[in-house]
PDB file of C-alpha atoms in Angstrom:
ATOM      1  CA  LEU A   1       0.027   0.017   0.017  1.00 84.00           C
ATOM      2  CA  GLN A   2       2.966   2.280   0.615  1.00 87.00           C
ATOM      3  CA  MET A   3       4.169   2.009  -2.929  1.00 87.00           C
ATOM      4  CA  GLU A   4       0.620   2.407  -4.228  1.00 86.00           C
ATOM      5  CA  ALA A   5       0.384   5.698  -2.430  1.00 89.00           C
ATOM      6  CA  ALA A   6       3.791   6.788  -3.710  1.00 88.00           C
ATOM      7  CA  ALA A   7       2.709   5.907  -7.237  1.00 86.00           C
ATOM      8  CA  GLN A   8      -0.431   7.985  -6.951  1.00 85.00           C
ATOM      9  CA  LEU A   9       1.546  11.023  -5.622  1.00 85.00           C
ATOM     10  CA  SER A  10       3.963  10.491  -8.601  1.00 84.00           C
ATOM     11  CA  SER A  11       0.943  10.751 -10.973  1.00 83.00           C
ATOM     12  CA  VAL A  12      -0.086  14.061  -9.436  1.00 81.00           C
ATOM     13  CA  LEU A  13       3.417  15.342  -9.474  1.00 81.00           C
ATOM     14  CA  ALA A  14       3.807  14.508 -13.204  1.00 81.00           C
ATOM     15  CA  PHE A  15       0.696  16.394 -13.876  1.00 83.00           C
ATOM     16  CA  LYS A  16       1.679  19.423 -11.792  1.00 80.00           C
ATOM     17  CA  CYS A  17       5.136  19.624 -13.300  1.00 78.00           C
ATOM     18  CA  GLY A  18       3.710  19.599 -16.859  1.00 79.00           C
ATOM     19  CA  ILE A  19       4.989  16.108 -17.773  1.00 78.00           C
ATOM     20  CA  THR A  20       1.444  15.086 -18.492  1.00 77.00           C
ATOM     21  CA  ASP A  21      -1.685  17.041 -19.093  1.00 74.00           C
ATOM     22  CA  SER A  22      -5.277  16.396 -18.188  1.00 71.00           C
ATOM     23  CA  ARG A  23      -5.968  14.479 -21.392  1.00 77.00           C
ATOM     24  CA  GLN A  24      -3.077  12.067 -21.056  1.00 76.00           C
ATOM     25  CA  PHE A  25      -2.815   8.827 -18.964  1.00 78.00           C
ATOM     26  CA  PHE A  26       0.238   8.275 -16.774  1.00 78.00           C
ATOM     27  CA  GLY A  27       0.857   4.524 -16.587  1.00 82.00           C
ATOM     28  CA  PHE A  28       3.084   2.855 -14.074  1.00 85.00           C
ATOM     29  CA  PHE A  29       5.384  -0.007 -15.153  1.00 85.00           C
ATOM     30  CA  GLY A  30       8.009  -0.494 -12.505  1.00 90.00           C
ATOM     31  CA  LEU A  31       9.529   0.018  -9.138  1.00 91.00           C
ATOM     32  CA  GLU A  32      13.291   0.116  -8.387  1.00 91.00           C
ATOM     33  CA  GLU A  33      15.438   0.089  -5.305  1.00 93.00           C
ATOM     34  CA  VAL A  34      12.434  -0.214  -2.975  1.00 93.00           C
ATOM     35  CA  LYS A  35      13.382  -0.543   0.749  1.00 95.00           C
ATOM     36  CA  PHE A  36      10.954  -0.828   3.716  1.00 95.00           C
ATOM     37  CA  ARG A  37      12.826   0.508   6.724  1.00 94.00           C
ATOM     38  CA  ARG A  38      10.298   0.461   9.518  1.00 92.00           C
ATOM     39  CA  GLN A  39       6.788  -0.899  10.245  1.00 91.00           C
ATOM     40  CA  ILE A  40       3.874   1.356   9.843  1.00 91.00           C
ATOM     41  CA  VAL A  41       0.888   0.648  11.912  1.00 91.00           C
ATOM     42  CA  PRO A  42      -2.762   1.953  11.852  1.00 92.00           C
ATOM     43  CA  GLY A  43      -2.905   5.474  13.396  1.00 93.00           C
ATOM     44  CA  ASN A  44       0.513   6.500  12.128  1.00 93.00           C
ATOM     45  CA  ASP A  45       0.739   9.710  10.128  1.00 94.00           C
ATOM     46  CA  ILE A  46       2.558   9.035   6.949  1.00 94.00           C
ATOM     47  CA  TYR A  47       4.063  11.881   4.892  1.00 95.00           C
ATOM     48  CA  PHE A  48       5.062  11.138   1.337  1.00 94.00           C
ATOM     49  CA  ILE A  49       7.780  12.908  -0.629  1.00 92.00           C
ATOM     50  CA  ALA A  50       8.391  12.690  -4.365  1.00 91.00           C
ATOM     51  CA  LYS A  51      10.903  14.191  -6.667  1.00 91.00           C
ATOM     52  CA  VAL A  52      11.173  13.967 -10.455  1.00 90.00           C
ATOM     53  CA  ILE A  53      14.636  12.540 -11.262  1.00 90.00           C
ATOM     54  CA  GLU A  54      14.322  12.029 -15.004  1.00 85.00           C
ATOM     55  CA  ALA A  55      11.555  13.027 -17.339  1.00 84.00           C
ATOM     56  CA  ARG A  56      12.228  11.590 -20.806  1.00 81.00           C
ATOM     57  CA  ARG A  57      10.344   8.754 -22.425  1.00 84.00           C
ATOM     58  CA  VAL A  58      10.420   6.965 -19.059  1.00 87.00           C
ATOM     59  CA  VAL A  59       9.739   9.260 -16.083  1.00 88.00           C
ATOM     60  CA  THR A  60      11.639   8.297 -12.939  1.00 91.00           C
ATOM     61  CA  LEU A  61      10.585   9.668  -9.592  1.00 92.00           C
ATOM     62  CA  GLU A  62      12.289   9.162  -6.197  1.00 94.00           C
ATOM     63  CA  THR A  63       9.837   8.619  -3.462  1.00 93.00           C
ATOM     64  CA  GLN A  64      10.000   8.385   0.313  1.00 95.00           C
ATOM     65  CA  ALA A  65       7.515   7.764   3.185  1.00 95.00           C
ATOM     66  CA  VAL A  66       8.225   9.427   6.557  1.00 96.00           C
ATOM     67  CA  VAL A  67       6.666   8.431   9.875  1.00 95.00           C
ATOM     68  CA  ASP A  68       7.336  10.175  13.178  1.00 93.00           C
ATOM     69  CA  GLY A  69      10.286  11.949  11.507  1.00 93.00           C
ATOM     70  CA  ALA A  70      12.014   8.774  10.361  1.00 95.00           C
ATOM     71  CA  LEU A  71      12.358   7.310   6.915  1.00 95.00           C
ATOM     72  CA  ALA A  72       9.948   4.354   6.628  1.00 95.00           C
ATOM     73  CA  MET A  73      10.091   3.535   2.862  1.00 95.00           C
ATOM     74  CA  SER A  74      11.982   4.607  -0.143  1.00 95.00           C
ATOM     75  CA  GLY A  75      12.168   3.718  -3.856  1.00 94.00           C
ATOM     76  CA  LYS A  76      11.858   4.778  -7.416  1.00 94.00           C
ATOM     77  CA  VAL A  77       8.610   4.752  -9.327  1.00 92.00           C
ATOM     78  CA  LEU A  78       8.846   4.402 -13.136  1.00 91.00           C
ATOM     79  CA  GLY A  79       6.044   5.575 -15.383  1.00 87.00           C
ATOM     80  CA  SER A  80       5.330   6.867 -18.831  1.00 86.00           C
ATOM     81  CA  LYS A  81       2.747   9.012 -20.822  1.00 79.00           C
ATOM     82  CA  LEU A  82       0.417   6.626 -22.635  1.00 80.00           C
TER      83      LEU A  82
END
């Protein structure tokens, strides 16, 4: 579920940065270097961070999830305009 949330954030970021527009579909096709560093339990507040690393044919975004000020998950989301 953490990577799903990171992928959704990546889609919004791709739109906000002008990589896609409202008529284009941003499809996901891969995850790289994913690491789960600590357990997340119900009731935790999760903050997601995403940054565009590369925006060519394949868009690469670095994502992180932070809980209680500590890194809980990190990984790269790969996607493309379809």
